[in-house]
CSV table of N, CA and C in Angstrom, one decimal:
chain,number,residue,atom,x,y,z
A,1,UNK,N,6.6,-22.5,5.7
A,1,UNK,CA,5.7,-21.6,6.4
A,1,UNK,C,4.7,-22.3,7.2
A,2,UNK,N,4.6,-22.0,8.5
A,2,UNK,CA,3.7,-22.6,9.4
A,2,UNK,C,2.3,-22.1,9.2
A,3,UNK,N,1.4,-22.9,9.5
A,3,UNK,CA,-0.1,-22.5,9.4
A,3,UNK,C,-0.4,-21.5,10.6
A,4,UNK,N,-1.2,-20.5,10.3
A,4,UNK,CA,-1.6,-19.5,11.3
A,4,UNK,C,-2.7,-20.1,12.1
A,5,UNK,N,-2.6,-20.1,13.4
A,5,UNK,CA,-3.7,-20.5,14.2
A,5,UNK,C,-4.5,-19.3,14.7
A,6,UNK,N,-5.5,-19.6,15.6
A,6,UNK,CA,-6.4,-18.5,16.0
A,6,UNK,C,-5.7,-17.4,16.8
A,7,UNK,N,-4.7,-17.8,17.5
A,7,UNK,CA,-3.9,-16.8,18.3
A,7,UNK,C,-3.1,-15.9,17.3
A,8,UNK,N,-2.5,-16.5,16.3
A,8,UNK,CA,-1.8,-15.7,15.3
A,8,UNK,C,-2.7,-14.7,14.6
A,9,UNK,N,-3.9,-15.2,14.2
A,9,UNK,CA,-4.8,-14.4,13.5
A,9,UNK,C,-5.3,-13.2,14.4
A,10,UNK,N,-5.5,-13.5,15.7
A,10,UNK,CA,-5.9,-12.4,16.6
A,10,UNK,C,-4.8,-11.4,16.7
A,11,UNK,N,-3.5,-11.9,16.8
A,11,UNK,CA,-2.4,-11.0,16.9
A,11,UNK,C,-2.3,-10.1,15.7
A,12,UNK,N,-2.5,-10.7,14.5
A,12,UNK,CA,-2.4,-9.9,13.2
A,12,UNK,C,-3.6,-8.9,13.1
A,13,UNK,N,-4.7,-9.3,13.5
A,13,UNK,CA,-5.9,-8.4,13.5
A,13,UNK,C,-5.7,-7.2,14.4
A,14,UNK,N,-5.2,-7.5,15.6
A,14,UNK,CA,-5.0,-6.4,16.6
A,14,UNK,C,-3.9,-5.5,16.2
A,15,UNK,N,-2.8,-6.0,15.7
A,15,UNK,CA,-1.7,-5.2,15.3
A,15,UNK,C,-2.1,-4.4,14.0
A,16,UNK,N,-2.9,-5.0,13.2
A,16,UNK,CA,-3.4,-4.3,12.0
A,16,UNK,C,-4.2,-3.1,12.3
A,17,UNK,N,-4.9,-3.1,13.4
A,17,UNK,CA,-5.7,-2.0,13.9
A,17,UNK,C,-4.9,-1.0,14.7
A,18,UNK,N,-3.9,-1.5,15.5
A,18,UNK,CA,-3.2,-0.7,16.4
A,18,UNK,C,-1.7,-1.3,16.6
A,19,UNK,N,-0.9,-0.8,15.7
A,19,UNK,CA,0.5,-1.3,15.7
A,19,UNK,C,1.3,-0.8,16.9
A,20,UNK,N,0.8,0.1,17.6
A,20,UNK,CA,1.5,0.7,18.8
A,20,UNK,C,1.1,0.1,20.1
A,21,UNK,N,0.2,-0.9,20.1
A,21,UNK,CA,-0.3,-1.5,21.3
A,21,UNK,C,0.9,-2.1,22.1
A,22,UNK,N,0.9,-2.1,23.4
A,22,UNK,CA,2.0,-2.7,24.1
A,22,UNK,C,1.8,-4.2,24.1
A,23,UNK,N,3.0,-4.9,24.2
A,23,UNK,CA,3.0,-6.3,24.2
A,23,UNK,C,2.1,-6.9,25.3
A,24,UNK,N,2.1,-6.3,26.5
A,24,UNK,CA,1.3,-6.7,27.6
A,24,UNK,C,-0.2,-6.6,27.2
A,25,UNK,N,-0.6,-5.5,26.7
A,25,UNK,CA,-2.0,-5.3,26.3
A,25,UNK,C,-2.4,-6.3,25.2
A,26,UNK,N,-1.5,-6.5,24.3
A,26,UNK,CA,-1.7,-7.5,23.2
A,26,UNK,C,-2.0,-8.8,23.8
A,27,UNK,N,-1.1,-9.2,24.7
A,27,UNK,CA,-1.2,-10.5,25.4
A,27,UNK,C,-2.6,-10.7,26.1
A,28,UNK,N,-3.0,-9.6,26.8
A,28,UNK,CA,-4.3,-9.7,27.5
A,28,UNK,C,-5.5,-9.8,26.5
A,29,UNK,N,-5.4,-9.1,25.4
A,29,UNK,CA,-6.5,-9.1,24.4
A,29,UNK,C,-6.6,-10.5,23.7
A,30,UNK,N,-5.5,-11.2,23.5
A,30,UNK,CA,-5.6,-12.5,22.8
A,30,UNK,C,-5.7,-13.6,23.8
A,31,UNK,N,-5.5,-13.4,25.1
A,31,UNK,CA,-5.7,-14.4,26.1
A,31,UNK,C,-4.5,-15.3,26.3
A,32,UNK,N,-3.3,-14.8,26.1
A,32,UNK,CA,-2.1,-15.6,26.3
A,32,UNK,C,-1.2,-14.7,27.3
A,33,UNK,N,-0.3,-15.4,27.9
A,33,UNK,CA,0.6,-14.6,28.8
A,33,UNK,C,1.6,-13.9,27.9
A,34,UNK,N,2.4,-13.0,28.5
A,34,UNK,CA,3.3,-12.1,27.8
A,34,UNK,C,4.4,-12.9,26.9
A,35,UNK,N,5.1,-13.8,27.5
A,35,UNK,CA,6.2,-14.5,26.8
A,35,UNK,C,5.7,-15.3,25.6
A,36,UNK,N,4.6,-16.1,25.7
A,36,UNK,CA,4.2,-16.8,24.4
A,36,UNK,C,3.7,-15.8,23.4
A,37,UNK,N,3.1,-14.7,23.8
A,37,UNK,CA,2.6,-13.7,22.9
A,37,UNK,C,3.8,-13.0,22.1
A,38,UNK,N,4.8,-12.6,22.9
A,38,UNK,CA,6.0,-12.0,22.3
A,38,UNK,C,6.7,-13.0,21.3
A,39,UNK,N,6.8,-14.3,21.8
A,39,UNK,CA,7.4,-15.3,20.9
A,39,UNK,C,6.6,-15.4,19.6
A,40,UNK,N,5.3,-15.4,19.6
A,40,UNK,CA,4.5,-15.5,18.4
A,40,UNK,C,4.7,-14.3,17.5
A,41,UNK,N,4.7,-13.1,18.1
A,41,UNK,CA,5.0,-11.9,17.3
A,41,UNK,C,6.3,-12.0,16.6
A,42,UNK,N,7.4,-12.4,17.3
A,42,UNK,CA,8.7,-12.5,16.8
A,42,UNK,C,8.7,-13.6,15.6
A,43,UNK,N,8.0,-14.7,15.8
A,43,UNK,CA,7.9,-15.7,14.7
A,43,UNK,C,7.2,-15.1,13.5
A,44,UNK,N,6.2,-14.4,13.7
A,44,UNK,CA,5.5,-13.7,12.6
A,44,UNK,C,6.4,-12.7,11.9
A,45,UNK,N,7.2,-12.0,12.6
A,45,UNK,CA,8.1,-11.1,12.0
A,45,UNK,C,9.2,-11.8,11.3
A,46,UNK,N,9.8,-12.9,11.9
A,46,UNK,CA,10.9,-13.6,11.2
A,46,UNK,C,10.4,-14.4,10.0
A,47,UNK,N,9.2,-14.8,10.0
A,47,UNK,CA,8.6,-15.5,8.8
A,47,UNK,C,8.3,-14.5,7.7
A,48,UNK,N,8.2,-13.2,8.0
A,48,UNK,CA,7.9,-12.2,7.0
A,48,UNK,C,6.4,-12.0,6.9
A,49,UNK,N,5.6,-12.6,7.7
A,49,UNK,CA,4.2,-12.3,7.8
A,49,UNK,C,3.9,-10.9,8.2
A,50,UNK,N,4.7,-10.5,9.3
A,50,UNK,CA,4.7,-9.1,9.7
A,50,UNK,C,6.0,-8.5,9.1
A,51,UNK,N,5.9,-7.6,8.2
A,51,UNK,CA,7.0,-7.0,7.5
A,51,UNK,C,7.5,-5.7,8.1
A,52,UNK,N,6.7,-5.1,9.0
A,52,UNK,CA,7.1,-3.9,9.7
A,52,UNK,C,5.9,-3.2,10.3
A,53,UNK,N,6.2,-2.1,10.9
A,53,UNK,CA,5.1,-1.3,11.5
A,53,UNK,C,5.2,0.1,11.0
A,54,UNK,N,4.1,0.7,10.7
A,54,UNK,CA,4.1,2.0,10.1
A,54,UNK,C,2.9,2.9,10.6
A,55,UNK,N,3.1,4.2,10.4
A,55,UNK,CA,2.0,5.1,10.7
A,55,UNK,C,1.2,5.3,9.5
A,56,UNK,N,-0.1,5.4,9.7
A,56,UNK,CA,-1.0,5.7,8.5
A,56,UNK,C,-1.2,7.2,8.5
A,57,UNK,N,-0.7,7.8,7.4
A,57,UNK,CA,-0.7,9.2,7.2
A,57,UNK,C,-1.9,9.7,6.4
A,58,UNK,N,-2.4,10.8,6.7
A,58,UNK,CA,-3.5,11.4,5.9
A,58,UNK,C,-3.0,12.1,4.7
A,59,UNK,N,-3.1,11.3,3.6
A,59,UNK,CA,-2.6,11.8,2.3
A,59,UNK,C,-3.1,13.2,1.9
A,60,UNK,N,-4.4,13.4,2.2
A,60,UNK,CA,-5.0,14.7,1.8
A,60,UNK,C,-4.4,15.9,2.5
A,61,UNK,N,-3.9,15.7,3.8
A,61,UNK,CA,-3.2,16.8,4.5
A,61,UNK,C,-1.8,17.1,4.0
A,62,UNK,N,-1.2,16.0,3.4
A,62,UNK,CA,0.2,16.1,3.0
A,62,UNK,C,0.3,16.4,1.5
A,63,UNK,N,-0.5,15.8,0.7
A,63,UNK,CA,-0.4,15.9,-0.8
A,63,UNK,C,-1.5,16.6,-1.5
A,64,UNK,N,-2.7,16.4,-1.0
A,64,UNK,CA,-3.9,17.0,-1.7
A,64,UNK,C,-5.1,16.1,-1.5
A,65,UNK,N,-6.2,16.6,-1.8
A,65,UNK,CA,-7.5,15.8,-1.5
A,65,UNK,C,-8.0,15.1,-2.8
A,66,UNK,N,-7.4,15.3,-3.9
A,66,UNK,CA,-8.0,14.7,-5.1
A,66,UNK,C,-7.1,13.4,-5.5
A,67,UNK,N,-7.8,12.3,-5.5
A,67,UNK,CA,-7.2,11.0,-5.9
A,67,UNK,C,-7.3,10.8,-7.4
A,68,UNK,N,-6.2,10.4,-8.0
A,68,UNK,CA,-6.3,10.2,-9.4
A,68,UNK,C,-5.6,8.8,-9.7
A,69,UNK,N,-6.2,8.0,-10.6
A,69,UNK,CA,-5.6,6.8,-11.0
A,69,UNK,C,-5.1,7.0,-12.4
A,70,UNK,N,-3.8,6.8,-12.7
A,70,UNK,CA,-3.2,7.1,-13.9
A,70,UNK,C,-2.7,5.8,-14.6
A,71,UNK,N,-3.3,5.4,-15.7
A,71,UNK,CA,-2.8,4.3,-16.5
A,71,UNK,C,-1.7,4.8,-17.5
A,72,UNK,N,-0.6,4.1,-17.5
A,72,UNK,CA,0.5,4.4,-18.3
A,72,UNK,C,0.9,3.3,-19.2
A,73,UNK,N,0.9,3.5,-20.5
A,73,UNK,CA,1.4,2.6,-21.5
A,73,UNK,C,2.8,3.0,-22.0
A,74,UNK,N,3.7,2.1,-22.0
A,74,UNK,CA,5.0,2.3,-22.5
A,74,UNK,C,5.2,2.0,-24.0
A,75,UNK,N,6.2,2.6,-24.6
A,75,UNK,CA,6.4,2.3,-26.0
A,75,UNK,C,6.9,0.9,-26.2
A,76,UNK,N,7.7,0.4,-25.3
A,76,UNK,CA,8.1,-1.0,-25.3
A,76,UNK,C,8.3,-1.5,-23.9
A,77,UNK,N,8.3,-2.8,-23.7
A,77,UNK,CA,8.3,-3.3,-22.3
A,77,UNK,C,9.7,-4.1,-22.1
A,78,UNK,N,10.8,-3.4,-22.5
A,78,UNK,CA,12.1,-4.1,-22.2
A,78,UNK,C,12.4,-3.8,-20.7
A,79,UNK,N,13.3,-4.7,-20.2
A,79,UNK,CA,13.6,-4.6,-18.8
A,79,UNK,C,14.2,-3.2,-18.4
A,80,UNK,N,15.1,-2.7,-19.3
A,80,UNK,CA,15.7,-1.4,-19.0
A,80,UNK,C,14.7,-0.2,-19.0
A,81,UNK,N,13.7,-0.3,-19.9
A,81,UNK,CA,12.6,0.7,-19.9
A,81,UNK,C,11.7,0.6,-18.7
A,82,UNK,N,11.4,-0.6,-18.3
A,82,UNK,CA,10.6,-0.8,-17.1
A,82,UNK,C,11.3,-0.3,-15.8
A,83,UNK,N,12.5,-0.7,-15.7
A,83,UNK,CA,13.3,-0.2,-14.5
A,83,UNK,C,13.4,1.3,-14.5
A,84,UNK,N,13.7,1.9,-15.6
A,84,UNK,CA,13.9,3.3,-15.7
A,84,UNK,C,12.6,4.0,-15.3
A,85,UNK,N,11.5,3.5,-15.8
A,85,UNK,CA,10.2,4.1,-15.5
A,85,UNK,C,9.9,4.0,-14.0
A,86,UNK,N,10.1,2.9,-13.4
A,86,UNK,CA,9.8,2.7,-12.0
A,86,UNK,C,10.7,3.6,-11.2
A,87,UNK,N,11.9,3.7,-11.5
A,87,UNK,CA,12.8,4.5,-10.7
A,87,UNK,C,12.4,6.0,-10.8
A,88,UNK,N,12.1,6.5,-11.9
A,88,UNK,CA,11.7,7.9,-12.1
A,88,UNK,C,10.4,8.2,-11.3
A,89,UNK,N,9.4,7.3,-11.5
A,89,UNK,CA,8.1,7.5,-10.9
A,89,UNK,C,8.1,7.3,-9.3
A,90,UNK,N,9.0,6.4,-8.9
A,90,UNK,CA,9.1,6.2,-7.4
A,90,UNK,C,9.6,7.4,-6.7
A,91,UNK,N,10.2,8.3,-7.4
A,91,UNK,CA,10.8,9.5,-6.7
A,91,UNK,C,9.7,10.6,-6.5
A,92,UNK,N,8.5,10.5,-7.1
A,92,UNK,CA,7.5,11.5,-7.1
A,92,UNK,C,6.6,11.3,-5.8
A,93,UNK,N,6.6,12.3,-4.9
A,93,UNK,CA,5.9,12.1,-3.7
A,93,UNK,C,4.4,12.0,-3.9
A,94,UNK,N,3.8,12.6,-4.9
A,94,UNK,CA,2.4,12.5,-5.2
A,94,UNK,C,1.9,11.1,-5.5
A,95,UNK,N,2.8,10.3,-6.0
A,95,UNK,CA,2.5,8.9,-6.4
A,95,UNK,C,2.5,8.1,-5.1
A,96,UNK,N,1.4,7.7,-4.6
A,96,UNK,CA,1.3,6.9,-3.4
A,96,UNK,C,1.1,5.4,-3.6
A,97,UNK,N,1.0,5.0,-4.8
A,97,UNK,CA,0.9,3.6,-5.2
A,97,UNK,C,1.2,3.4,-6.6
A,98,UNK,N,2.0,2.3,-6.9
A,98,UNK,CA,2.3,2.0,-8.3
A,98,UNK,C,2.3,0.6,-8.5
A,99,UNK,N,1.7,0.2,-9.6
A,99,UNK,CA,1.5,-1.3,-9.9
A,99,UNK,C,1.8,-1.5,-11.4
A,100,UNK,N,2.6,-2.5,-11.6
A,100,UNK,CA,2.7,-3.0,-13.0
A,100,UNK,C,1.5,-3.9,-13.3
A,101,UNK,N,0.9,-3.7,-14.4
A,101,UNK,CA,-0.4,-4.4,-14.6
A,101,UNK,C,-0.4,-5.2,-16.0
A,102,UNK,N,-1.3,-6.1,-16.1
A,102,UNK,CA,-1.6,-6.8,-17.4
A,102,UNK,C,-2.7,-6.0,-18.0
A,103,UNK,N,-3.0,-6.3,-19.3
A,103,UNK,CA,-4.1,-5.7,-19.9
A,103,UNK,C,-3.7,-4.6,-20.9
A,104,UNK,N,-4.5,-3.5,-21.0
A,104,UNK,CA,-4.3,-2.5,-22.0
A,104,UNK,C,-3.2,-1.5,-21.7
A,105,UNK,N,-2.8,-1.4,-20.4
A,105,UNK,CA,-1.8,-0.5,-20.0
A,105,UNK,C,-0.7,-1.3,-19.2
A,106,UNK,N,0.5,-0.7,-19.1
A,106,UNK,CA,1.6,-1.4,-18.4
A,106,UNK,C,1.6,-1.1,-16.9
A,107,UNK,N,1.2,0.1,-16.5
A,107,UNK,CA,1.2,0.5,-15.1
A,107,UNK,C,0.0,1.3,-14.7
A,108,UNK,N,-0.4,1.1,-13.4
A,108,UNK,CA,-1.4,1.9,-12.8
A,108,UNK,C,-0.8,2.6,-11.6
A,109,UNK,N,-0.9,3.9,-11.7
A,109,UNK,CA,-0.4,4.8,-10.6
A,109,UNK,C,-1.6,5.4,-9.8
A,110,UNK,N,-1.4,5.4,-8.5
A,110,UNK,CA,-2.4,6.1,-7.7
A,110,UNK,C,-1.7,7.3,-7.1
A,111,UNK,N,-2.2,8.5,-7.4
A,111,UNK,CA,-1.6,9.8,-7.0
A,111,UNK,C,-2.6,10.6,-6.3
A,112,UNK,N,-2.1,11.5,-5.5
A,112,UNK,CA,-2.9,12.5,-4.7
A,112,UNK,C,-2.4,13.9,-5.1
A,113,UNK,N,-3.4,14.8,-5.5
A,113,UNK,CA,-3.0,16.1,-5.9
A,113,UNK,C,-4.0,17.1,-5.2
A,114,UNK,N,-3.5,18.4,-5.2
A,114,UNK,CA,-4.3,19.4,-4.5
A,114,UNK,C,-5.5,19.9,-5.4
A,115,UNK,N,-5.2,20.1,-6.7
A,115,UNK,CA,-6.1,20.7,-7.6
A,115,UNK,C,-5.7,20.4,-9.0
A,116,UNK,N,-6.4,20.9,-10.0
A,116,UNK,CA,-6.0,20.6,-11.4
A,116,UNK,C,-4.7,21.1,-11.8
A,117,UNK,N,-4.3,22.3,-11.4
A,117,UNK,CA,-2.9,22.8,-11.8
A,117,UNK,C,-1.8,21.8,-11.2
A,118,UNK,N,-2.0,21.3,-10.0
A,118,UNK,CA,-1.1,20.4,-9.4
A,118,UNK,C,-1.1,19.1,-10.2
A,119,UNK,N,-2.3,18.6,-10.6
A,119,UNK,CA,-2.4,17.4,-11.5
A,119,UNK,C,-1.6,17.7,-12.8
A,120,UNK,N,-1.8,18.9,-13.4
A,120,UNK,CA,-1.1,19.2,-14.6
A,120,UNK,C,0.4,19.1,-14.5
A,121,UNK,N,0.9,19.6,-13.3
A,121,UNK,CA,2.4,19.5,-13.0
A,121,UNK,C,2.8,18.0,-13.0
A,122,UNK,N,2.0,17.2,-12.4
A,122,UNK,CA,2.3,15.7,-12.4
A,122,UNK,C,2.3,15.2,-13.8
A,123,UNK,N,1.3,15.5,-14.5
A,123,UNK,CA,1.2,15.0,-15.9
A,123,UNK,C,2.3,15.5,-16.7
A,124,UNK,N,2.7,16.8,-16.6
A,124,UNK,CA,3.9,17.3,-17.3
A,124,UNK,C,5.1,16.5,-17.0
A,125,UNK,N,5.3,16.1,-15.8
A,125,UNK,CA,6.5,15.3,-15.4
A,125,UNK,C,6.4,13.9,-16.1
A,126,UNK,N,5.2,13.3,-15.9
A,126,UNK,CA,5.1,11.9,-16.5
A,126,UNK,C,5.4,11.9,-18.0
A,127,UNK,N,5.0,12.9,-18.7
A,127,UNK,CA,5.2,13.0,-20.2
A,127,UNK,C,6.7,13.1,-20.5
A,128,UNK,N,7.5,13.5,-19.5
A,128,UNK,CA,9.0,13.6,-19.8
A,128,UNK,C,9.7,12.3,-19.5
A,129,UNK,N,9.0,11.3,-18.9
A,129,UNK,CA,9.7,10.1,-18.5
A,129,UNK,C,9.9,9.3,-19.8
A,130,UNK,N,11.2,8.9,-20.1
A,130,UNK,CA,11.5,8.2,-21.3
A,130,UNK,C,10.7,6.9,-21.4
A,131,UNK,N,10.2,6.6,-22.6
A,131,UNK,CA,9.5,5.4,-22.9
A,131,UNK,C,8.0,5.5,-22.8
A,132,UNK,N,7.4,6.6,-22.2
A,132,UNK,CA,6.0,6.7,-22.0
A,132,UNK,C,5.3,7.0,-23.4
A,133,UNK,N,4.4,6.1,-23.7
A,133,UNK,CA,3.7,6.3,-25.0
A,133,UNK,C,2.3,6.9,-24.8
A,134,UNK,N,1.6,6.5,-23.7
A,134,UNK,CA,0.2,7.0,-23.5
A,134,UNK,C,-0.1,7.1,-22.0
A,135,UNK,N,-0.9,8.1,-21.7
A,135,UNK,CA,-1.3,8.3,-20.3
A,135,UNK,C,-2.8,8.5,-20.3
A,136,UNK,N,-3.5,7.8,-19.4
A,136,UNK,CA,-5.0,8.0,-19.3
A,136,UNK,C,-5.3,8.1,-17.8
A,137,UNK,N,-6.1,9.1,-17.4
A,137,UNK,CA,-6.3,9.3,-16.0
A,137,UNK,C,-7.8,9.2,-15.7
A,138,UNK,N,-8.1,8.8,-14.5
A,138,UNK,CA,-9.4,8.7,-13.9
A,138,UNK,C,-9.4,9.3,-12.5
A,139,UNK,N,-10.2,10.2,-12.2
A,139,UNK,CA,-10.3,10.9,-10.9
A,139,UNK,C,-11.2,10.1,-10.0
A,140,UNK,N,-10.8,9.9,-8.8
A,140,UNK,CA,-11.6,9.2,-7.8
A,140,UNK,C,-12.7,10.2,-7.3
A,141,UNK,N,-13.9,9.8,-7.4
A,141,UNK,CA,-15.1,10.6,-6.9
A,141,UNK,C,-15.3,10.4,-5.4
A,142,UNK,N,-15.2,9.2,-5.0
A,142,UNK,CA,-15.4,8.9,-3.6
A,142,UNK,C,-14.6,7.6,-3.3
A,143,UNK,N,-14.1,7.6,-2.1
A,143,UNK,CA,-13.5,6.3,-1.5
A,143,UNK,C,-14.5,5.7,-0.6
A,144,UNK,N,-14.9,4.5,-1.0
A,144,UNK,CA,-15.9,3.8,-0.2
A,144,UNK,C,-15.3,2.7,0.7
A,145,UNK,N,-14.0,2.3,0.3
A,145,UNK,CA,-13.3,1.3,1.2
A,145,UNK,C,-11.8,1.5,1.0
A,146,UNK,N,-11.1,1.4,2.0
A,146,UNK,CA,-9.7,1.4,2.0
A,146,UNK,C,-9.2,0.8,3.3
A,147,UNK,N,-8.5,-0.3,3.2
A,147,UNK,CA,-8.1,-1.0,4.4
A,147,UNK,C,-6.8,-1.8,4.2
A,148,UNK,N,-6.3,-2.2,5.3
A,148,UNK,CA,-5.2,-3.1,5.3
A,148,UNK,C,-5.7,-4.5,5.1
A,149,UNK,N,-4.8,-5.5,4.9
A,149,UNK,CA,-5.2,-6.9,4.8
A,149,UNK,C,-6.0,-7.3,6.1
A,150,UNK,N,-7.0,-8.0,5.9
A,150,UNK,CA,-7.8,-8.5,7.0
A,150,UNK,C,-7.5,-10.0,7.1
A,151,UNK,N,-7.4,-10.4,8.4
A,151,UNK,CA,-7.1,-11.8,8.7
A,151,UNK,C,-8.3,-12.5,9.3
A,152,UNK,N,-9.4,-11.8,9.4
A,152,UNK,CA,-10.6,-12.4,10.1
A,152,UNK,C,-11.4,-13.2,9.1
A,153,UNK,N,-12.4,-13.8,9.6
A,153,UNK,CA,-13.4,-14.6,8.7
A,153,UNK,C,-14.2,-13.6,7.9
A,154,UNK,N,-14.5,-14.0,6.6
A,154,UNK,CA,-15.3,-13.2,5.8
A,154,UNK,C,-16.7,-13.3,6.3
A,155,UNK,N,-17.4,-12.1,6.3
A,155,UNK,CA,-18.8,-12.1,6.8
A,155,UNK,C,-19.8,-12.2,5.6
A,156,UNK,N,-20.9,-12.8,5.9
A,156,UNK,CA,-22.0,-12.8,5.0
A,156,UNK,C,-21.9,-13.5,3.7
A,157,UNK,N,-21.3,-14.6,3.7
A,157,UNK,CA,-21.2,-15.4,2.4
A,157,UNK,C,-20.1,-16.4,2.4
A,158,UNK,N,-19.9,-17.0,1.3
A,158,UNK,CA,-18.9,-18.0,1.1
A,158,UNK,C,-17.6,-17.5,0.6
């Protein structure tokens, strides 16, 4: 993997903000001509640094306005149980993030629901997933930060 230079970092920062920017506008913003800019973007894609381009959707308009973080503990952590759990939960549109974790629970799910009855439907589904031993939920009161990876310099400290 090659080291990212200042042009690569600028490309990533701009594409992180506006993945639909034209290559010509991107080149102008970073101060390179079109061909070297496009070559750099292609290298970043081929190396896997840029894995794709996506639209940021408003979860609250599509799924609901209530964020809930659900910790799930399984009865046992065998490979087949883990795979089965992940496959079942991955099919649920309300689950917008899923993480296998260390610590007191095995998984942390981030879900969006409209209201408490909608949450109860999700909970009812999760309790039917084979291998689930315990579920604990925490509702998000406020989102104070949510962003993509930043490639800029950290501000205000070491």
